[in-house]
Amino acid sequence: MRGERRCATAIVGGGLAGLSVAVALAELDPGHETVLLEAGRIGAGASGRGTGLVGPRVGPPLRRVRRRHGDEVARAAYLASVRAVQRVAERIDRYDIDCAATRGDQLLVGAGATATELAADTRCALDLDLPVREVAAQTLPPGYDYGVRHGPALTVDPLALTTGLAAVAERGGAVVYEHSPMRAVRSGPPIRLETPEGAVTADRVVFALNAFAGAHGLLGVRVQAAATAPLPDSALAGLPWLRSGPILEFGTLAPYFRLTPDRRIVLGGGAVRRGVRGDRPLDRRALEAALRRLGSGAPIALSHAWSGPIAMTRDDWPVVGPVAADDAMLIAGGWCGHGLALTAAAGAWLAERIVHGEPVAGTTAGLPWERGAGPALPTGSVPERVLDRYLARVSARAYPPGAAIG
């Protein structure tokens, strides 16, 4: 970004959330003047380094949502996440985005006490008439006691999806500037965003910074993932349950697995650290233990392992809505690990608000993520040290290396 630029809507952040807003604005209001600023390159954050799981579910466990917010909100929130997955699929089809999309569902599993918790959550979903289906125990991977399938779901190449959306946004008229970090915000009207070599003035601004927001109740953390080399037939033969779709263990930082079109296993979970910088794996041993516990019967090694930034909130709900009462500044973030689906929906919700002035989610249920900030986070060196110790304990409990299921 060099020089001065005037537009109707400026977007800060070139990940899936920001690009989804840009694409939705072009769809709702052809000719809408949109400028997007990205500090690095498109997809440099979680949007380009994720593991490609697009599935329903949002917020805390469903039974907790039902207890705190009631049946109407619990059902509406879950169905909004289902619609979010459908939006991703529809957009891939509409714009013919080549991102290795595979459609199906997801298998959520548990063992021991976790299986009991998952069963209770599933009973809640069935009570609310939500699209979940219990799985016969004899068809589960070895070591798991309970399973449930939920959908619709997709697997995608997340970087290909992100760069594909950037191309769609530009074809729709959005101007995208990479390597253009926002250095200052001057309130308006109009609002002025300053970059090292220029400035954008806009009637409205959408901040889609997620882990890099550094405020609004969004806590930036790094989570980890890994991949194997392409598997031979002998190894795949021992993983029939993985060939039918992704497997996710139920619980905080629990591991999850998927198979890619080129026959790699991609997996994640097991560790989290506060902060957004760095890409080294956090606990490679936990990832290796997760892979062993998958139980293929053949030795499988990791070929790649990495970490990347996501944003969490204290109550596990995203943040999607106006920063202030005047609606001139909007925010989208805090996906808590569900961003591949929810960003598409949030982009549509915010575009509808900008163009038509409608409520964020267009529902009377009052969904918990319709807000400009999450619950306040403690600040200062002492609270941060306490948080670091807590995250370390959670990581250690999530997947002790060498532990066995059941």
Coordinates of C-alpha atoms in Angstrom, one line a residue:
M1 CA 0.0 0.0 0.0
R2 CA 1.5 3.3 -1.1
G3 CA -0.2 6.7 -1.2
E4 CA -3.8 7.5 -0.2
R5 CA -6.8 5.4 -1.0
R6 CA -10.5 6.1 -0.2
C7 CA -13.1 3.2 0.0
A8 CA -16.4 2.3 1.5
T9 CA -15.1 -0.6 3.5
A10 CA -11.6 -1.4 4.6
I11 CA -10.7 -4.9 5.9
V12 CA -7.6 -5.5 8.1
G13 CA -6.4 -9.1 7.8
G14 CA -5.9 -11.3 4.8
G15 CA -7.0 -14.6 6.2
L16 CA -10.2 -16.6 5.7
A17 CA -12.3 -14.2 7.8
G18 CA -11.2 -11.0 6.0
L19 CA -11.4 -12.5 2.6
S20 CA -14.8 -13.9 3.3
V21 CA -16.1 -10.4 4.2
A22 CA -14.6 -9.1 0.9
V23 CA -16.2 -11.8 -1.2
A24 CA -19.6 -11.5 0.5
L25 CA -19.6 -7.7 0.0
A26 CA -19.0 -8.2 -3.7
E27 CA -21.8 -10.7 -3.8
L28 CA -24.3 -8.6 -2.0
D29 CA -23.3 -5.2 -3.4
P30 CA -21.5 -5.4 -6.8
G31 CA -19.3 -2.4 -7.1
H32 CA -18.8 -2.0 -3.3
E33 CA -15.4 -0.3 -2.9
T34 CA -13.4 -2.6 -0.7
V35 CA -9.7 -2.4 0.3
L36 CA -8.0 -5.2 2.2
L37 CA -4.7 -4.8 4.1
E38 CA -2.6 -7.8 5.0
A39 CA 0.6 -7.3 7.1
G40 CA 2.4 -10.3 5.4
R41 CA 1.1 -12.4 2.6
I42 CA -2.3 -13.8 2.1
G43 CA -2.8 -16.9 4.3
A44 CA 0.3 -16.3 6.4
G45 CA -1.5 -17.1 9.7
A46 CA -3.8 -20.0 10.6
S47 CA -5.7 -19.7 7.3
G48 CA -2.6 -21.1 5.5
R49 CA -1.3 -23.5 8.1
G50 CA -4.4 -25.3 9.3
T51 CA -5.2 -28.9 8.9
G52 CA -8.1 -28.5 6.6
L53 CA -11.0 -29.8 8.8
V54 CA -14.3 -28.0 8.0
G55 CA -17.0 -29.3 10.3
P56 CA -19.9 -28.2 12.5
R57 CA -19.8 -27.4 16.2
V58 CA -19.1 -24.0 17.8
G59 CA -18.5 -22.8 21.3
P60 CA -18.4 -24.9 24.5
P61 CA -19.8 -28.5 24.7
L62 CA -23.5 -28.6 23.7
R63 CA -24.8 -29.6 27.1
R64 CA -23.1 -26.6 28.7
V65 CA -24.5 -24.3 26.1
R66 CA -28.0 -25.7 26.7
R67 CA -27.6 -25.2 30.4
R68 CA -26.4 -21.6 30.2
H69 CA -28.4 -20.3 27.3
G70 CA -31.4 -22.6 26.8
D71 CA -32.6 -24.9 24.1
E72 CA -33.3 -22.2 21.5
V73 CA -29.8 -20.7 21.5
A74 CA -28.1 -24.1 21.7
R75 CA -30.0 -25.4 18.7
A76 CA -29.6 -22.2 16.7
A77 CA -25.9 -22.0 17.4
Y78 CA -25.3 -25.5 16.3
L79 CA -27.4 -25.1 13.1
A80 CA -25.6 -21.9 12.3
S81 CA -22.3 -23.9 12.4
V82 CA -23.9 -26.5 10.0
R83 CA -24.9 -23.7 7.7
A84 CA -21.4 -22.3 7.9
V85 CA -20.0 -25.6 6.5
Q86 CA -22.6 -25.5 3.7
R87 CA -21.5 -22.0 2.9
V88 CA -17.9 -23.1 2.4
A89 CA -19.0 -26.0 0.1
E90 CA -21.3 -23.7 -1.9
R91 CA -18.5 -21.1 -2.3
I92 CA -16.0 -23.7 -3.5
D93 CA -18.5 -24.9 -6.0
R94 CA -19.7 -21.5 -7.2
Y95 CA -16.2 -20.2 -7.9
D96 CA -14.6 -23.5 -8.8
I97 CA -11.9 -23.1 -6.2
D98 CA -9.3 -25.9 -6.5
C99 CA -8.6 -26.8 -2.9
A100 CA -8.8 -30.6 -2.9
A101 CA -12.3 -30.4 -1.2
T102 CA -13.7 -33.8 0.0
R103 CA -17.2 -34.0 1.3
G104 CA -18.5 -36.3 4.1
D105 CA -18.8 -36.2 7.8
Q106 CA -16.6 -36.4 10.9
L107 CA -16.3 -39.2 13.5
L108 CA -16.1 -37.9 17.1
V109 CA -14.8 -40.5 19.5
G110 CA -14.0 -40.9 23.2
A111 CA -12.6 -43.5 25.6
G112 CA -13.3 -44.0 29.3
A113 CA -14.5 -40.8 31.1
T114 CA -14.3 -38.9 27.8
A115 CA -16.7 -41.4 26.2
T116 CA -19.2 -40.7 29.0
E117 CA -18.9 -37.0 28.4
L118 CA -19.3 -37.4 24.6
A119 CA -22.4 -39.6 25.1
A120 CA -24.0 -37.0 27.4
D121 CA -23.3 -34.3 24.7
T122 CA -24.8 -36.6 22.0
R123 CA -28.0 -37.1 24.0
C124 CA -28.3 -33.4 24.3
A125 CA -27.9 -33.1 20.5
L126 CA -30.5 -35.8 19.9
D127 CA -32.9 -34.1 22.3
L128 CA -32.5 -30.9 20.2
D129 CA -33.1 -32.8 16.9
L130 CA -29.6 -32.0 15.6
P131 CA -28.0 -33.9 12.7
V132 CA -25.8 -36.4 14.7
R133 CA -25.7 -40.2 14.5
E134 CA -24.4 -42.6 17.1
V135 CA -22.0 -45.2 15.8
A136 CA -21.9 -48.9 16.7
A137 CA -19.1 -49.7 19.1
Q138 CA -17.8 -52.6 17.0
T139 CA -17.1 -50.3 14.1
L140 CA -15.0 -47.8 16.0
P141 CA -11.1 -47.7 15.9
P142 CA -9.5 -49.9 18.5
G143 CA -9.5 -48.5 22.0
Y144 CA -12.5 -46.2 21.7
D145 CA -15.7 -46.8 23.6
Y146 CA -18.1 -44.4 22.0
G147 CA -18.5 -42.6 18.7
V148 CA -20.8 -40.2 16.9
R149 CA -20.9 -38.9 13.4
H150 CA -21.8 -35.4 12.6
G151 CA -21.9 -33.4 9.4
P152 CA -22.0 -32.1 6.9
A153 CA -18.2 -31.8 6.8
L154 CA -15.4 -31.2 4.4
T155 CA -11.6 -31.5 4.2
V156 CA -9.7 -28.9 2.2
D157 CA -6.2 -27.6 1.5
P158 CA -6.6 -24.5 3.6
L159 CA -3.9 -22.4 1.8
A160 CA -5.4 -23.2 -1.6
L161 CA -8.8 -22.2 -0.2
T162 CA -7.5 -18.9 1.2
T163 CA -5.6 -17.9 -2.0
G164 CA -8.6 -19.0 -4.1
L165 CA -10.8 -16.7 -2.1
A166 CA -8.3 -13.8 -2.5
A167 CA -8.6 -14.3 -6.3
V168 CA -12.4 -14.3 -6.1
A169 CA -12.3 -11.1 -4.0
E170 CA -10.1 -9.3 -6.5
R171 CA -12.3 -10.4 -9.4
G172 CA -15.2 -9.0 -7.5
G173 CA -13.5 -5.6 -7.3
A174 CA -11.7 -5.7 -3.9
V175 CA -8.2 -4.2 -3.9
V176 CA -5.8 -6.4 -1.9
Y177 CA -2.5 -5.1 -0.5
E178 CA 0.0 -7.6 0.9
H179 CA 3.0 -6.5 3.0
S180 CA 1.0 -3.6 4.3
P181 CA 0.7 -3.7 8.1
M182 CA -1.7 -1.3 9.8
R183 CA 0.4 1.1 12.0
A184 CA -2.3 3.3 13.4
V185 CA -6.1 3.8 13.4
R186 CA -7.6 7.3 13.4
S187 CA -11.3 7.5 14.3
G188 CA -13.6 9.3 11.9
P189 CA -15.8 9.7 10.1
P190 CA -14.2 8.6 7.9
I191 CA -11.8 6.2 9.7
R192 CA -8.2 6.4 8.6
L193 CA -5.8 3.4 8.6
E194 CA -2.2 4.2 8.3
T195 CA 0.4 1.9 6.8
P196 CA 4.2 2.4 6.6
E197 CA 3.9 4.0 3.1
G198 CA 0.3 5.0 2.8
A199 CA -3.2 5.3 4.3
V200 CA -6.7 4.2 3.6
T201 CA -9.8 6.1 4.6
A202 CA -13.1 4.3 4.9
D203 CA -16.7 4.6 6.1
R204 CA -16.4 1.2 7.8
V205 CA -13.5 -1.0 8.9
V206 CA -13.6 -4.7 9.6
F207 CA -10.8 -6.0 11.8
A208 CA -10.2 -9.7 11.0
L209 CA -6.9 -10.1 12.8
N210 CA -7.8 -13.1 15.0
A211 CA -4.7 -14.2 17.0
F212 CA -2.9 -10.9 16.1
A213 CA -5.7 -8.7 17.5
G214 CA -4.1 -8.4 20.9
A215 CA -7.3 -7.0 22.4
H216 CA -11.1 -7.5 22.5
G217 CA -10.8 -10.6 24.7
L218 CA -8.9 -12.5 22.0
L219 CA -6.0 -14.6 23.3
G220 CA -3.4 -15.5 20.7
V221 CA -2.0 -19.0 21.2
R222 CA 0.0 -21.4 19.1
V223 CA -1.3 -25.0 18.5
Q224 CA 0.6 -27.7 16.6
A225 CA 0.1 -30.1 13.8
A226 CA 2.0 -32.7 11.8
A227 CA 1.9 -34.8 8.7
T228 CA 3.3 -38.1 7.5
A229 CA 4.8 -39.0 4.2
P230 CA 2.4 -40.6 1.7
L231 CA 1.4 -44.0 3.1
P232 CA 1.9 -47.3 1.3
D233 CA -1.0 -49.7 0.8
S234 CA 0.2 -51.8 3.8
A235 CA -0.2 -49.0 6.2
L236 CA -3.5 -47.8 4.8
A237 CA -4.9 -51.3 5.1
G238 CA -4.6 -51.0 8.9
L239 CA -6.6 -47.8 8.9
P240 CA -10.0 -48.6 7.4
W241 CA -11.8 -46.2 9.8
L242 CA -9.7 -43.2 8.7
R243 CA -10.4 -43.8 5.0
S244 CA -14.1 -43.0 5.7
G245 CA -13.4 -39.5 7.0
P246 CA -11.6 -37.5 9.8
I247 CA -11.5 -38.8 13.4
L248 CA -11.6 -36.3 16.3
E249 CA -11.2 -37.2 19.9
F250 CA -13.5 -35.4 22.2
G251 CA -12.0 -33.0 24.7
T252 CA -9.6 -30.1 25.2
L253 CA -6.5 -30.4 23.0
A254 CA -7.5 -33.9 22.1
P255 CA -5.8 -35.2 18.9
Y256 CA -7.5 -35.4 15.5
F257 CA -6.6 -37.1 12.3
R258 CA -7.5 -36.9 8.6
L259 CA -6.3 -38.5 5.4
T260 CA -5.2 -36.3 2.5
P261 CA -5.8 -37.0 -1.2
D262 CA -2.1 -37.9 -1.6
R263 CA -2.4 -40.5 1.3
R264 CA -0.8 -38.6 4.1
I265 CA -2.1 -38.5 7.6
V266 CA -2.5 -35.0 9.0
L267 CA -2.9 -34.7 12.7
G268 CA -3.0 -32.1 15.4
G269 CA -3.5 -31.5 19.1
G270 CA -1.7 -32.3 22.3
A271 CA -0.1 -28.9 23.1
V272 CA -0.8 -25.2 23.2
R273 CA 1.4 -22.2 24.1
R274 CA 0.6 -18.5 24.7
G275 CA 1.9 -16.2 22.0
V276 CA 1.7 -16.0 18.2
R277 CA 5.3 -16.0 16.9
G278 CA 7.2 -19.1 15.8
D279 CA 6.4 -22.2 13.8
R280 CA 8.3 -25.0 15.5
P281 CA 6.2 -27.9 16.9
L282 CA 5.4 -27.5 20.6
D283 CA 5.6 -31.1 21.6
R284 CA 6.6 -33.5 18.8
R285 CA 6.5 -36.4 21.2
A286 CA 2.7 -35.9 21.8
L287 CA 2.1 -35.9 18.1
E288 CA 4.2 -39.1 17.7
A289 CA 2.2 -40.7 20.5
A290 CA -1.1 -39.7 18.9
L291 CA 0.0 -41.4 15.7
R292 CA 1.0 -44.6 17.5
R293 CA -2.3 -44.7 19.2
L294 CA -4.2 -44.5 15.9
G295 CA -3.2 -48.2 15.6
S296 CA -2.4 -48.9 12.0
G297 CA -0.4 -52.0 12.9
A298 CA 2.5 -50.7 10.7
P299 CA 5.2 -48.2 11.8
I300 CA 4.4 -44.7 10.5
A301 CA 6.7 -41.7 11.0
L302 CA 6.1 -38.0 10.9
S303 CA 7.6 -36.2 7.9
H304 CA 6.6 -32.7 8.9
A305 CA 5.6 -30.9 12.2
W306 CA 4.8 -27.3 12.8
S307 CA 2.8 -24.8 14.9
G308 CA 0.7 -21.8 14.1
P309 CA -1.4 -19.1 15.7
I310 CA -5.1 -19.2 16.5
A311 CA -7.3 -17.1 18.9
M312 CA -9.2 -18.3 21.9
T313 CA -11.7 -16.6 24.2
R314 CA -12.4 -17.3 27.9
D315 CA -15.8 -18.6 27.1
D316 CA -15.0 -20.5 23.9
W317 CA -17.3 -18.3 21.8
P318 CA -16.1 -16.3 18.8
V319 CA -16.4 -12.5 18.5
V320 CA -18.4 -11.2 15.6
G321 CA -19.9 -7.7 15.7
P322 CA -19.5 -4.0 16.1
V323 CA -16.6 -2.8 18.3
A324 CA -18.6 0.4 19.2
A325 CA -22.2 1.3 19.1
D326 CA -22.0 3.3 15.9
D327 CA -21.2 0.2 13.7
A328 CA -18.4 1.9 11.9
M329 CA -15.8 -0.6 13.3
L330 CA -16.6 -4.3 13.2
I331 CA -14.5 -7.3 14.4
A332 CA -14.4 -11.0 13.5
G333 CA -12.2 -13.4 15.4
G334 CA -11.7 -15.9 18.3
W335 CA -12.7 -19.0 16.3
C336 CA -11.3 -21.3 19.0
G337 CA -10.2 -23.9 16.4
H338 CA -13.4 -23.8 14.2
G339 CA -12.4 -21.1 11.9
L340 CA -12.4 -22.9 8.5
A341 CA -16.2 -23.0 8.7
L342 CA -17.2 -20.1 10.9
T343 CA -15.2 -17.5 8.9
A344 CA -17.3 -18.1 5.9
A345 CA -20.5 -17.5 7.8
A346 CA -19.1 -14.5 9.7
G347 CA -18.1 -12.9 6.4
A348 CA -21.7 -13.2 5.2
W349 CA -23.1 -11.9 8.5
L350 CA -20.9 -8.9 8.6
A351 CA -21.4 -8.1 4.9
E352 CA -25.2 -8.2 5.5
R353 CA -24.8 -5.8 8.4
I354 CA -22.7 -3.4 6.3
V355 CA -24.9 -3.5 3.2
H356 CA -28.4 -4.0 4.8
G357 CA -28.0 -3.0 8.4
E358 CA -29.3 -6.4 9.6
P359 CA -28.3 -8.1 12.9
V360 CA -25.0 -10.1 12.6
A361 CA -26.5 -13.5 12.4
G362 CA -30.0 -12.5 11.2
T363 CA -31.7 -14.4 14.0
T364 CA -33.8 -13.5 17.1
A365 CA -32.1 -16.2 19.2
G366 CA -29.4 -13.8 20.4
L367 CA -26.4 -16.0 19.6
P368 CA -23.5 -15.7 22.0
W369 CA -20.9 -14.6 19.4
E370 CA -22.8 -11.4 18.4
R371 CA -20.6 -9.1 20.3
G372 CA -17.6 -6.7 19.9
A373 CA -15.3 -8.4 22.5
G374 CA -15.0 -11.5 24.5
P375 CA -14.7 -11.7 28.3
A376 CA -11.8 -9.6 29.6
L377 CA -8.4 -11.4 29.9
P378 CA -6.1 -10.8 32.9
T379 CA -3.1 -8.8 32.1
G380 CA 0.3 -8.3 33.7
S381 CA 3.3 -10.6 34.3
V382 CA 1.8 -12.5 37.2
P383 CA -1.5 -13.5 35.4
E384 CA 0.5 -14.3 32.3
R385 CA 2.8 -16.7 34.2
V386 CA -0.2 -18.3 35.8
L387 CA -1.8 -18.7 32.4
D388 CA 1.4 -20.2 31.0
R389 CA 1.5 -22.8 33.8
Y390 CA -2.2 -23.6 33.2
L391 CA -1.6 -24.2 29.5
A392 CA 1.4 -26.4 30.2
R393 CA -0.7 -28.5 32.6
V394 CA -3.6 -28.8 30.1
S395 CA -1.1 -29.8 27.4
A396 CA 0.5 -32.5 29.6
R397 CA -2.9 -34.0 30.5
A398 CA -4.2 -33.9 27.0
Y399 CA -2.0 -36.6 25.5
P400 CA 0.7 -38.0 27.8
P401 CA 3.4 -39.5 25.5
G402 CA 3.1 -43.3 25.5
A403 CA -0.3 -43.4 27.2
A404 CA -2.7 -46.0 26.0
I405 CA -6.4 -45.7 25.3
G406 CA -8.9 -47.6 27.4

